[in-house]
Amino acid sequence: MLTLPAFANCHSHAFHRALRGRVTGAGTFWQWRDQMYALAGTLDPDLMFALAKATYGEMRLAGIGVVGEFHYVHHGPAGKPYDDPNAMGEALIAAAREAGIRICLLDTCYLAAGFGKAPEGVQQRFSDGSAEAWAARVNDLAARYEGVDDVVIGAAIHSVRALPADQLATVAEALPRAPLHVHVSEQPAENEECMAATGLTPTALLAEAGVWTSRTTAVHTTHLNSDDIHTIGEAASYVCFCPTTESELADGIGPSVALRDAGARLTLGSDSNTVIDMFEEARAVEMNERLASGIRGAWSAGELVGAATVTGYESLGFPSGDQIQLSTDSVRMAGVIEPLWAATAADVIDNPANVAEDLHRAAARKLQSAIEACWGRV
Amino acid sequence: MLTLPAFANCHSHAFHRALRGRVTGAGTFWQWRDQMYALAGTLDPDLMFALAKATYGEMRLAGIGVVGEFHYVHHGPAGKPYDDPNAMGEALIAAAREAGIRICLLDTCYLAAGFGKAPEGVQQRFSDGSAEAWAARVNDLAARYEGVDDVVIGAAIHSVRALPADQLATVAEALPRAPLHVHVSEQPAENEECMAATGLTPTALLAEAGVWTSRTTAVHTTHLNSDDIHTIGEAASYVCFCPTTESELADGIGPSVALRDAGARLTLGSDSNTVIDMFEEARAVEMNERLASGIRGAWSAGELVGAATVTGYESLGFPSGDQIQLSTDSVRMAGVIEPLWAATAADVIDNPANVAEDLHRAAARKLQSAIEACWGRV
């Protein structure tokens, strides 16, 4: 048995877990998004809680100690706020607490369907109407969790698609000491639309709004030019790669090595939760780089473990120190010297001091029932 | 619980299992090969048996019913044959039988260190001196296993690097009804050396020797031109992709879709056994295609399951029909409709009728001890 630092899963959409093994098969990224929107339309705070608690339970069993939840399904049908406008965020926080993992709730501003387009359909549930209204709601939520050690409230810009350019700076400044996350250049179409609308790449447009700092995490950064890489690296921002999702959604292989060499700090996320296995995410950064470059060893095991643990905790505003136990007596691990290259989530040992004996099966039953409840409403 | 057809693992080098988590980190393909040769130098029939039995045990626990063992460490130090010149092959067959999986022993002809180069160092242990001498040894072995239902003796050409061109046809014809396997174009350097020496691609050179038939499997086929794809497809040959190894060794992403569309039949292998998980191999064909093309859904789950099961059994000369049980009550599988997109080797249920209760741990202990025995000799 080995003791290792717990993982930081820096980019999660908990409710996407209900898509696993259901809409994996085909369709473009944008068709996949339509299915994901159908699922988002089914959620209310109770169902969000049930689905997130079971998903965070799976994360806990996979050795994850802290999750960055990129949360944008804020309001009820047609965008009507709940009695507590932070009811959905509170459901996610309660879910993490019951599952026994820490959470950085990245409350996400989402105001537009695209450049110059009002929110459509389920996107109305994501929108606060303006960045100012979003900031007021988020500041109220942040005040509730000041000084606690298991919850951080962070800010997020969904993407340059989802926010008018003149609203970006308001989000960036709303929580000036908290983590700030943003989806950047996941698909070529985002870059093309941004160039057509503004004459700038997403990274350059975000730079004009003062987004790039050492507390910022750029998620994906799959399709960057060399100026973009320089901008993000010079700010010593974090870049959160989500390799299992980035292959599932046919995004591509991002320039992880160039970003690191420019000064950016790698973190990792399970994103769509098609896979919840931080060993696999970390390995895939190096393995995808091998596929793209034909060269082995650009990332060492130590660097990748750091990205998945210490750097990730730091990017979410938490001190590290949580630990997990890894089985070394499985057939997978026999003879292995460097666990990163061989371990899977299934090799993490449930912690008997904190986890009920049947948590694994119980978590599975709860997940099954929450997922069926969602799809029953589509 | 789901009942599924058992997997065919169509390309394995059992002894490479001792490299897992030890030489994964860095170095070129050719530097990796030096380490692998150091390991090969440690083997004798007893150690080969111990290592292969434990590795095949891991395969069995991962739901693999038949393995294609691409076997080339035939002789003792400096190439001296054992008292039984087939002692190493017999050790592998005995290991598979004790582990409870079927084996297609692909007895591999290996005569040269490269174009016009005699075998060097440990390669002397691989060589029979001539294709004729190889064929005599292999025919003797095949005669011992005629008519049994758990062992098939097949033939293999290691690669165009390892056989003089005038010896290829002898290997292709030695066992005229048995499977014939060959490594093809795994690395660009193989293509370059073959072109320089013969003016032909490896696929074209093998075509001149009559290698391409419907009983032939081309392993890897990572770097092909359109003529190569046409040649292999027109023969309705099998192509065995080994995605976890092909990323680990920085080989690249092969043209799986173009090969299928040309008429080739996909199979899958764990190859270097850095990973033993046929769900992961099958998924990776589609996920790598998504990374290379930006398009989702070129391979359906049904096609990939077929490649990993029925087509694989057929390519190794076995009827299919073996079955495995898959757990559906894990947190990984909750809510999943199509298991291929979500399951891992850890979700395969040990078969209580055939497998001792502690096989998993016992297999791990035996693997650990065989691996330590190997490295203790380096």
PDB file of N, CA and C in Angstrom, chain A residues 207-292:
ATOM      1  N   ALA A 207      -7.408  38.942 -22.634  1.00  0.00           N
ATOM      2  CA  ALA A 207      -6.292  39.773 -22.150  1.00  0.00           C
ATOM      3  C   ALA A 207      -6.731  41.229 -22.045  1.00  0.00           C
ATOM      4  N   GLU A 208      -7.502  41.702 -23.010  1.00  0.00           N
ATOM      5  CA  GLU A 208      -7.952  43.103 -22.982  1.00  0.00           C
ATOM      6  C   GLU A 208      -8.826  43.383 -21.766  1.00  0.00           C
ATOM      7  N   ALA A 209      -9.506  42.327 -21.264  1.00  0.00           N
ATOM      8  CA  ALA A 209     -10.373  42.497 -20.092  1.00  0.00           C
ATOM      9  C   ALA A 209      -9.621  42.231 -18.787  1.00  0.00           C
ATOM     10  N   GLY A 210      -8.307  42.036 -18.871  1.00  0.00           N
ATOM     11  CA  GLY A 210      -7.519  41.841 -17.646  1.00  0.00           C
ATOM     12  C   GLY A 210      -7.704  40.488 -16.991  1.00  0.00           C
ATOM     13  N   VAL A 211      -8.049  39.479 -17.810  1.00  0.00           N
ATOM     14  CA  VAL A 211      -8.363  38.166 -17.232  1.00  0.00           C
ATOM     15  C   VAL A 211      -7.115  37.398 -16.796  1.00  0.00           C
ATOM     16  N   TRP A 212      -5.980  37.630 -17.462  1.00  0.00           N
ATOM     17  CA  TRP A 212      -4.825  36.748 -17.221  1.00  0.00           C
ATOM     18  C   TRP A 212      -4.006  37.187 -16.034  1.00  0.00           C
ATOM     19  N   THR A 213      -4.107  36.436 -14.948  1.00  0.00           N
ATOM     20  CA  THR A 213      -3.318  36.688 -13.740  1.00  0.00           C
ATOM     21  C   THR A 213      -2.898  35.337 -13.175  1.00  0.00           C
ATOM     22  N   SER A 214      -2.169  35.380 -12.079  1.00  0.00           N
ATOM     23  CA  SER A 214      -1.679  34.125 -11.476  1.00  0.00           C
ATOM     24  C   SER A 214      -2.777  33.406 -10.694  1.00  0.00           C
ATOM     25  N   ARG A 215      -3.991  33.976 -10.604  1.00  0.00           N
ATOM     26  CA  ARG A 215      -5.102  33.245  -9.977  1.00  0.00           C
ATOM     27  C   ARG A 215      -6.092  32.719 -11.024  1.00  0.00           C
ATOM     28  N   THR A 216      -5.744  32.861 -12.307  1.00  0.00           N
ATOM     29  CA  THR A 216      -6.642  32.477 -13.401  1.00  0.00           C
ATOM     30  C   THR A 216      -6.317  31.071 -13.906  1.00  0.00           C
ATOM     31  N   THR A 217      -7.358  30.306 -14.207  1.00  0.00           N
ATOM     32  CA  THR A 217      -7.191  29.011 -14.874  1.00  0.00           C
ATOM     33  C   THR A 217      -7.889  29.056 -16.229  1.00  0.00           C
ATOM     34  N   ALA A 218      -7.130  28.778 -17.293  1.00  0.00           N
ATOM     35  CA  ALA A 218      -7.697  28.627 -18.631  1.00  0.00           C
ATOM     36  C   ALA A 218      -7.971  27.139 -18.856  1.00  0.00           C
ATOM     37  N   VAL A 219      -9.227  26.796 -19.099  1.00  0.00           N
ATOM     38  CA  VAL A 219      -9.599  25.387 -19.258  1.00  0.00           C
ATOM     39  C   VAL A 219      -9.556  25.004 -20.741  1.00  0.00           C
ATOM     40  N   HIS A 220      -8.907  23.890 -21.052  1.00  0.00           N
ATOM     41  CA  HIS A 220      -8.739  23.312 -22.389  1.00  0.00           C
ATOM     42  C   HIS A 220      -7.534  23.915 -23.127  1.00  0.00           C
ATOM     43  N   THR A 221      -7.629  25.162 -23.603  1.00  0.00           N
ATOM     44  CA  THR A 221      -6.549  25.790 -24.392  1.00  0.00           C
ATOM     45  C   THR A 221      -6.027  24.837 -25.461  1.00  0.00           C
ATOM     46  N   THR A 222      -6.965  24.263 -26.198  1.00  0.00           N
ATOM     47  CA  THR A 222      -6.593  23.246 -27.194  1.00  0.00           C
ATOM     48  C   THR A 222      -6.037  23.873 -28.475  1.00  0.00           C
ATOM     49  N   HIS A 223      -6.652  24.994 -28.893  1.00  0.00           N
ATOM     50  CA  HIS A 223      -6.274  25.584 -30.192  1.00  0.00           C
ATOM     51  C   HIS A 223      -5.750  27.005 -29.965  1.00  0.00           C
ATOM     52  N   LEU A 224      -4.458  27.108 -29.696  1.00  0.00           N
ATOM     53  CA  LEU A 224      -3.831  28.406 -29.411  1.00  0.00           C
ATOM     54  C   LEU A 224      -2.785  28.726 -30.464  1.00  0.00           C
ATOM     55  N   ASN A 225      -2.557  30.028 -30.697  1.00  0.00           N
ATOM     56  CA  ASN A 225      -1.386  30.400 -31.501  1.00  0.00           C
ATOM     57  C   ASN A 225      -0.244  30.783 -30.547  1.00  0.00           C
ATOM     58  N   SER A 226       0.908  31.113 -31.115  1.00  0.00           N
ATOM     59  CA  SER A 226       2.074  31.316 -30.246  1.00  0.00           C
ATOM     60  C   SER A 226       1.925  32.574 -29.393  1.00  0.00           C
ATOM     61  N   ASP A 227       1.215  33.583 -29.883  1.00  0.00           N
ATOM     62  CA  ASP A 227       0.967  34.763 -29.039  1.00  0.00           C
ATOM     63  C   ASP A 227       0.095  34.391 -27.841  1.00  0.00           C
ATOM     64  N   ASP A 228      -0.939  33.580 -28.086  1.00  0.00           N
ATOM     65  CA  ASP A 228      -1.804  33.139 -26.987  1.00  0.00           C
ATOM     66  C   ASP A 228      -0.987  32.414 -25.910  1.00  0.00           C
ATOM     67  N   ILE A 229      -0.123  31.515 -26.364  1.00  0.00           N
ATOM     68  CA  ILE A 229       0.700  30.737 -25.429  1.00  0.00           C
ATOM     69  C   ILE A 229       1.583  31.664 -24.602  1.00  0.00           C
ATOM     70  N   HIS A 230       2.164  32.654 -25.272  1.00  0.00           N
ATOM     71  CA  HIS A 230       3.023  33.626 -24.579  1.00  0.00           C
ATOM     72  C   HIS A 230       2.214  34.411 -23.543  1.00  0.00           C
ATOM     73  N   THR A 231       1.004  34.840 -23.921  1.00  0.00           N
ATOM     74  CA  THR A 231       0.160  35.644 -23.020  1.00  0.00           C
ATOM     75  C   THR A 231      -0.174  34.875 -21.743  1.00  0.00           C
ATOM     76  N   ILE A 232      -0.623  33.635 -21.916  1.00  0.00           N
ATOM     77  CA  ILE A 232      -1.037  32.833 -20.748  1.00  0.00           C
ATOM     78  C   ILE A 232       0.175  32.462 -19.899  1.00  0.00           C
ATOM     79  N   GLY A 233       1.277  32.140 -20.571  1.00  0.00           N
ATOM     80  CA  GLY A 233       2.487  31.765 -19.847  1.00  0.00           C
ATOM     81  C   GLY A 233       3.088  32.933 -19.078  1.00  0.00           C
ATOM     82  N   GLU A 234       3.114  34.105 -19.693  1.00  0.00           N
ATOM     83  CA  GLU A 234       3.717  35.279 -19.053  1.00  0.00           C
ATOM     84  C   GLU A 234       2.976  35.657 -17.773  1.00  0.00           C
ATOM     85  N   ALA A 235       1.657  35.405 -17.751  1.00  0.00           N
ATOM     86  CA  ALA A 235       0.857  35.707 -16.556  1.00  0.00           C
ATOM     87  C   ALA A 235       0.999  34.622 -15.490  1.00  0.00           C
ATOM     88  N   ALA A 236       1.721  33.547 -15.807  1.00  0.00           N
ATOM     89  CA  ALA A 236       1.820  32.392 -14.890  1.00  0.00           C
ATOM     90  C   ALA A 236       0.435  31.878 -14.511  1.00  0.00           C
ATOM     91  N   SER A 237      -0.487  31.945 -15.455  1.00  0.00           N
ATOM     92  CA  SER A 237      -1.823  31.389 -15.218  1.00  0.00           C
ATOM     93  C   SER A 237      -1.755  29.868 -15.226  1.00  0.00           C
ATOM     94  N   TYR A 238      -2.807  29.255 -14.674  1.00  0.00           N
ATOM     95  CA  TYR A 238      -2.965  27.810 -14.751  1.00  0.00           C
ATOM     96  C   TYR A 238      -3.637  27.443 -16.083  1.00  0.00           C
ATOM     97  N   VAL A 239      -3.295  26.269 -16.621  1.00  0.00           N
ATOM     98  CA  VAL A 239      -4.042  25.719 -17.758  1.00  0.00           C
ATOM     99  C   VAL A 239      -4.546  24.344 -17.343  1.00  0.00           C
ATOM    100  N   CYS A 240      -5.860  24.164 -17.406  1.00  0.00           N
ATOM    101  CA  CYS A 240      -6.468  22.912 -16.966  1.00  0.00           C
ATOM    102  C   CYS A 240      -6.784  22.054 -18.183  1.00  0.00           C
ATOM    103  N   PHE A 241      -6.004  20.979 -18.349  1.00  0.00           N
ATOM    104  CA  PHE A 241      -6.265  20.038 -19.436  1.00  0.00           C
ATOM    105  C   PHE A 241      -7.235  18.963 -18.932  1.00  0.00           C
ATOM    106  N   CYS A 242      -8.117  18.521 -19.822  1.00  0.00           N
ATOM    107  CA  CYS A 242      -9.131  17.511 -19.506  1.00  0.00           C
ATOM    108  C   CYS A 242      -9.078  16.454 -20.606  1.00  0.00           C
ATOM    109  N   PRO A 243      -8.001  15.655 -20.655  1.00  0.00           N
ATOM    110  CA  PRO A 243      -7.741  14.846 -21.849  1.00  0.00           C
ATOM    111  C   PRO A 243      -8.834  13.834 -22.198  1.00  0.00           C
ATOM    112  N   THR A 244      -9.467  13.212 -21.197  1.00  0.00           N
ATOM    113  CA  THR A 244     -10.471  12.206 -21.595  1.00  0.00           C
ATOM    114  C   THR A 244     -11.660  12.888 -22.270  1.00  0.00           C
ATOM    115  N   THR A 245     -12.031  14.061 -21.807  1.00  0.00           N
ATOM    116  CA  THR A 245     -13.110  14.794 -22.459  1.00  0.00           C
ATOM    117  C   THR A 245     -12.662  15.358 -23.803  1.00  0.00           C
ATOM    118  N   GLU A 246     -11.423  15.833 -23.847  1.00  0.00           N
ATOM    119  CA  GLU A 246     -10.938  16.453 -25.091  1.00  0.00           C
ATOM    120  C   GLU A 246     -10.785  15.433 -26.217  1.00  0.00           C
ATOM    121  N   SER A 247     -10.615  14.154 -25.886  1.00  0.00           N
ATOM    122  CA  SER A 247     -10.683  13.154 -26.960  1.00  0.00           C
ATOM    123  C   SER A 247     -12.134  12.765 -27.214  1.00  0.00           C
ATOM    124  N   GLU A 248     -12.924  12.603 -26.166  1.00  0.00           N
ATOM    125  CA  GLU A 248     -14.336  12.214 -26.353  1.00  0.00           C
ATOM    126  C   GLU A 248     -15.050  13.225 -27.253  1.00  0.00           C
ATOM    127  N   LEU A 249     -14.775  14.484 -27.065  1.00  0.00           N
ATOM    128  CA  LEU A 249     -15.457  15.532 -27.848  1.00  0.00           C
ATOM    129  C   LEU A 249     -14.675  15.930 -29.097  1.00  0.00           C
ATOM    130  N   ALA A 250     -13.640  15.168 -29.423  1.00  0.00           N
ATOM    131  CA  ALA A 250     -12.871  15.402 -30.653  1.00  0.00           C
ATOM    132  C   ALA A 250     -12.316  16.818 -30.707  1.00  0.00           C
ATOM    133  N   ASP A 251     -11.936  17.345 -29.514  1.00  0.00           N
ATOM    134  CA  ASP A 251     -11.380  18.696 -29.481  1.00  0.00           C
ATOM    135  C   ASP A 251      -9.995  18.744 -30.116  1.00  0.00           C
ATOM    136  N   GLY A 252      -9.170  17.793 -29.745  1.00  0.00           N
ATOM    137  CA  GLY A 252      -7.799  17.776 -30.239  1.00  0.00           C
ATOM    138  C   GLY A 252      -6.813  17.702 -29.078  1.00  0.00           C
ATOM    139  N   ILE A 253      -5.523  17.794 -29.408  1.00  0.00           N
ATOM    140  CA  ILE A 253      -4.443  17.710 -28.423  1.00  0.00           C
ATOM    141  C   ILE A 253      -3.868  19.105 -28.244  1.00  0.00           C
ATOM    142  N   GLY A 254      -3.983  19.666 -27.052  1.00  0.00           N
ATOM    143  CA  GLY A 254      -3.501  21.017 -26.780  1.00  0.00           C
ATOM    144  C   GLY A 254      -1.987  21.064 -26.606  1.00  0.00           C
ATOM    145  N   PRO A 255      -1.416  22.274 -26.683  1.00  0.00           N
ATOM    146  CA  PRO A 255       0.056  22.442 -26.623  1.00  0.00           C
ATOM    147  C   PRO A 255       0.563  22.485 -25.189  1.00  0.00           C
ATOM    148  N   SER A 256       0.487  21.357 -24.493  1.00  0.00           N
ATOM    149  CA  SER A 256       0.819  21.353 -23.067  1.00  0.00           C
ATOM    150  C   SER A 256       2.277  21.705 -22.815  1.00  0.00           C
ATOM    151  N   VAL A 257       3.157  21.202 -23.654  1.00  0.00           N
ATOM    152  CA  VAL A 257       4.588  21.420 -23.432  1.00  0.00           C
ATOM    153  C   VAL A 257       4.950  22.880 -23.696  1.00  0.00           C
ATOM    154  N   ALA A 258       4.420  23.432 -24.787  1.00  0.00           N
ATOM    155  CA  ALA A 258       4.710  24.835 -25.108  1.00  0.00           C
ATOM    156  C   ALA A 258       4.165  25.752 -24.014  1.00  0.00           C
ATOM    157  N   LEU A 259       2.987  25.440 -23.491  1.00  0.00           N
ATOM    158  CA  LEU A 259       2.422  26.259 -22.416  1.00  0.00           C
ATOM    159  C   LEU A 259       3.294  26.194 -21.160  1.00  0.00           C
ATOM    160  N   ARG A 260       3.699  24.978 -20.798  1.00  0.00           N
ATOM    161  CA  ARG A 260       4.577  24.842 -19.620  1.00  0.00           C
ATOM    162  C   ARG A 260       5.864  25.635 -19.825  1.00  0.00           C
ATOM    163  N   ASP A 261       6.456  25.494 -21.000  1.00  0.00           N
ATOM    164  CA  ASP A 261       7.737  26.153 -21.250  1.00  0.00           C
ATOM    165  C   ASP A 261       7.591  27.671 -21.262  1.00  0.00           C
ATOM    166  N   ALA A 262       6.369  28.163 -21.548  1.00  0.00           N
ATOM    167  CA  ALA A 262       6.125  29.613 -21.539  1.00  0.00           C
ATOM    168  C   ALA A 262       5.834  30.136 -20.138  1.00  0.00           C
ATOM    169  N   GLY A 263       5.609  29.231 -19.166  1.00  0.00           N
ATOM    170  CA  GLY A 263       5.383  29.692 -17.792  1.00  0.00           C
ATOM    171  C   GLY A 263       4.026  29.328 -17.204  1.00  0.00           C
ATOM    172  N   ALA A 264       3.147  28.722 -17.998  1.00  0.00           N
ATOM    173  CA  ALA A 264       1.829  28.326 -17.483  1.00  0.00           C
ATOM    174  C   ALA A 264       1.977  27.104 -16.582  1.00  0.00           C
ATOM    175  N   ARG A 265       0.999  26.930 -15.663  1.00  0.00           N
ATOM    176  CA  ARG A 265       1.060  25.844 -14.678  1.00  0.00           C
ATOM    177  C   ARG A 265      -0.067  24.855 -14.933  1.00  0.00           C
ATOM    178  N   LEU A 266       0.295  23.600 -15.210  1.00  0.00           N
ATOM    179  CA  LEU A 266      -0.700  22.584 -15.597  1.00  0.00           C
ATOM    180  C   LEU A 266      -1.526  22.102 -14.410  1.00  0.00           C
ATOM    181  N   THR A 267      -2.849  22.013 -14.632  1.00  0.00           N
ATOM    182  CA  THR A 267      -3.746  21.289 -13.726  1.00  0.00           C
ATOM    183  C   THR A 267      -4.592  20.357 -14.587  1.00  0.00           C
ATOM    184  N   LEU A 268      -5.455  19.538 -13.951  1.00  0.00           N
ATOM    185  CA  LEU A 268      -6.196  18.513 -14.685  1.00  0.00           C
ATOM    186  C   LEU A 268      -7.643  18.441 -14.217  1.00  0.00           C
ATOM    187  N   GLY A 269      -8.543  18.076 -15.139  1.00  0.00           N
ATOM    188  CA  GLY A 269      -9.948  17.959 -14.772  1.00  0.00           C
ATOM    189  C   GLY A 269     -10.638  16.823 -15.500  1.00  0.00           C
ATOM    190  N   SER A 270     -11.693  16.300 -14.869  1.00  0.00           N
ATOM    191  CA  SER A 270     -12.469  15.219 -15.492  1.00  0.00           C
ATOM    192  C   SER A 270     -13.605  15.779 -16.339  1.00  0.00           C
ATOM    193  N   ASP A 271     -13.895  17.073 -16.212  1.00  0.00           N
ATOM    194  CA  ASP A 271     -14.793  17.806 -17.103  1.00  0.00           C
ATOM    195  C   ASP A 271     -16.159  17.128 -17.248  1.00  0.00           C
ATOM    196  N   SER A 272     -16.373  16.400 -18.338  1.00  0.00           N
ATOM    197  CA  SER A 272     -17.692  15.819 -18.607  1.00  0.00           C
ATOM    198  C   SER A 272     -17.954  14.559 -17.783  1.00  0.00           C
ATOM    199  N   ASN A 273     -16.965  14.113 -17.048  1.00  0.00           N
ATOM    200  CA  ASN A 273     -17.114  12.946 -16.169  1.00  0.00           C
ATOM    201  C   ASN A 273     -17.504  11.667 -16.913  1.00  0.00           C
ATOM    202  N   THR A 274     -17.182  11.616 -18.195  1.00  0.00           N
ATOM    203  CA  THR A 274     -17.272  10.353 -18.936  1.00  0.00           C
ATOM    204  C   THR A 274     -16.323   9.335 -18.315  1.00  0.00           C
ATOM    205  N   VAL A 275     -15.201   9.856 -17.829  1.00  0.00           N
ATOM    206  CA  VAL A 275     -14.234   9.062 -17.069  1.00  0.00           C
ATOM    207  C   VAL A 275     -13.944   9.848 -15.791  1.00  0.00           C
ATOM    208  N   ILE A 276     -13.878   9.167 -14.652  1.00  0.00           N
ATOM    209  CA  ILE A 276     -13.405   9.814 -13.416  1.00  0.00           C
ATOM    210  C   ILE A 276     -12.212   9.014 -12.941  1.00  0.00           C
ATOM    211  N   ASP A 277     -11.034   9.430 -13.364  1.00  0.00           N
ATOM    212  CA  ASP A 277      -9.799   8.706 -13.056  1.00  0.00           C
ATOM    213  C   ASP A 277      -8.640   9.658 -13.314  1.00  0.00           C
ATOM    214  N   MET A 278      -8.146  10.266 -12.243  1.00  0.00           N
ATOM    215  CA  MET A 278      -7.109  11.292 -12.423  1.00  0.00           C
ATOM    216  C   MET A 278      -5.766  10.698 -12.844  1.00  0.00           C
ATOM    217  N   PHE A 279      -5.528   9.407 -12.546  1.00  0.00           N
ATOM    218  CA  PHE A 279      -4.337   8.765 -13.103  1.00  0.00           C
ATOM    219  C   PHE A 279      -4.418   8.789 -14.634  1.00  0.00           C
ATOM    220  N   GLU A 280      -5.599   8.456 -15.147  1.00  0.00           N
ATOM    221  CA  GLU A 280      -5.763   8.412 -16.596  1.00  0.00           C
ATOM    222  C   GLU A 280      -5.611   9.808 -17.211  1.00  0.00           C
ATOM    223  N   GLU A 281      -6.211  10.832 -16.570  1.00  0.00           N
ATOM    224  CA  GLU A 281      -6.069  12.195 -17.100  1.00  0.00           C
ATOM    225  C   GLU A 281      -4.590  12.599 -17.153  1.00  0.00           C
ATOM    226  N   ALA A 282      -3.879  12.338 -16.054  1.00  0.00           N
ATOM    227  CA  ALA A 282      -2.481  12.767 -15.974  1.00  0.00           C
ATOM    228  C   ALA A 282      -1.617  12.045 -17.009  1.00  0.00           C
ATOM    229  N   ARG A 283      -1.789  10.724 -17.086  1.00  0.00           N
ATOM    230  CA  ARG A 283      -1.035   9.961 -18.095  1.00  0.00           C
ATOM    231  C   ARG A 283      -1.321  10.445 -19.501  1.00  0.00           C
ATOM    232  N   ALA A 284      -2.606  10.778 -19.753  1.00  0.00           N
ATOM    233  CA  ALA A 284      -3.003  11.113 -21.121  1.00  0.00           C
ATOM    234  C   ALA A 284      -2.329  12.384 -21.616  1.00  0.00           C
ATOM    235  N   VAL A 285      -1.973  13.304 -20.716  1.00  0.00           N
ATOM    236  CA  VAL A 285      -1.254  14.509 -21.157  1.00  0.00           C
ATOM    237  C   VAL A 285       0.035  14.091 -21.859  1.00  0.00           C
ATOM    238  N   GLU A 286       0.775  13.188 -21.215  1.00  0.00           N
ATOM    239  CA  GLU A 286       2.038  12.724 -21.796  1.00  0.00           C
ATOM    240  C   GLU A 286       1.789  11.820 -23.014  1.00  0.00           C
ATOM    241  N   MET A 287       0.825  10.925 -22.918  1.00  0.00           N
ATOM    242  CA  MET A 287       0.595   9.979 -24.020  1.00  0.00           C
ATOM    243  C   MET A 287       0.090  10.719 -25.268  1.00  0.00           C
ATOM    244  N   ASN A 288      -0.775  11.716 -25.084  1.00  0.00           N
ATOM    245  CA  ASN A 288      -1.237  12.496 -26.232  1.00  0.00           C
ATOM    246  C   ASN A 288      -0.091  13.309 -26.837  1.00  0.00           C
ATOM    247  N   GLU A 289       0.784  13.821 -25.969  1.00  0.00           N
ATOM    248  CA  GLU A 289       1.952  14.552 -26.478  1.00  0.00           C
ATOM    249  C   GLU A 289       2.834  13.602 -27.306  1.00  0.00           C
ATOM    250  N   ARG A 290       2.950  12.354 -26.851  1.00  0.00           N
ATOM    251  CA  ARG A 290       3.732  11.384 -27.634  1.00  0.00           C
ATOM    252  C   ARG A 290       3.098  11.157 -29.000  1.00  0.00           C
ATOM    253  N   LEU A 291       1.758  11.059 -29.034  1.00  0.00           N
ATOM    254  CA  LEU A 291       1.076  10.849 -30.313  1.00  0.00           C
ATOM    255  C   LEU A 291       1.273  12.051 -31.232  1.00  0.00           C
ATOM    256  N   ALA A 292       1.239  13.254 -30.646  1.00  0.00           N
ATOM    257  CA  ALA A 292       1.329  14.457 -31.477  1.00  0.00           C
ATOM    258  C   ALA A 292       2.748  14.726 -31.947  1.00  0.00           C
TER     259      ALA A 292
END
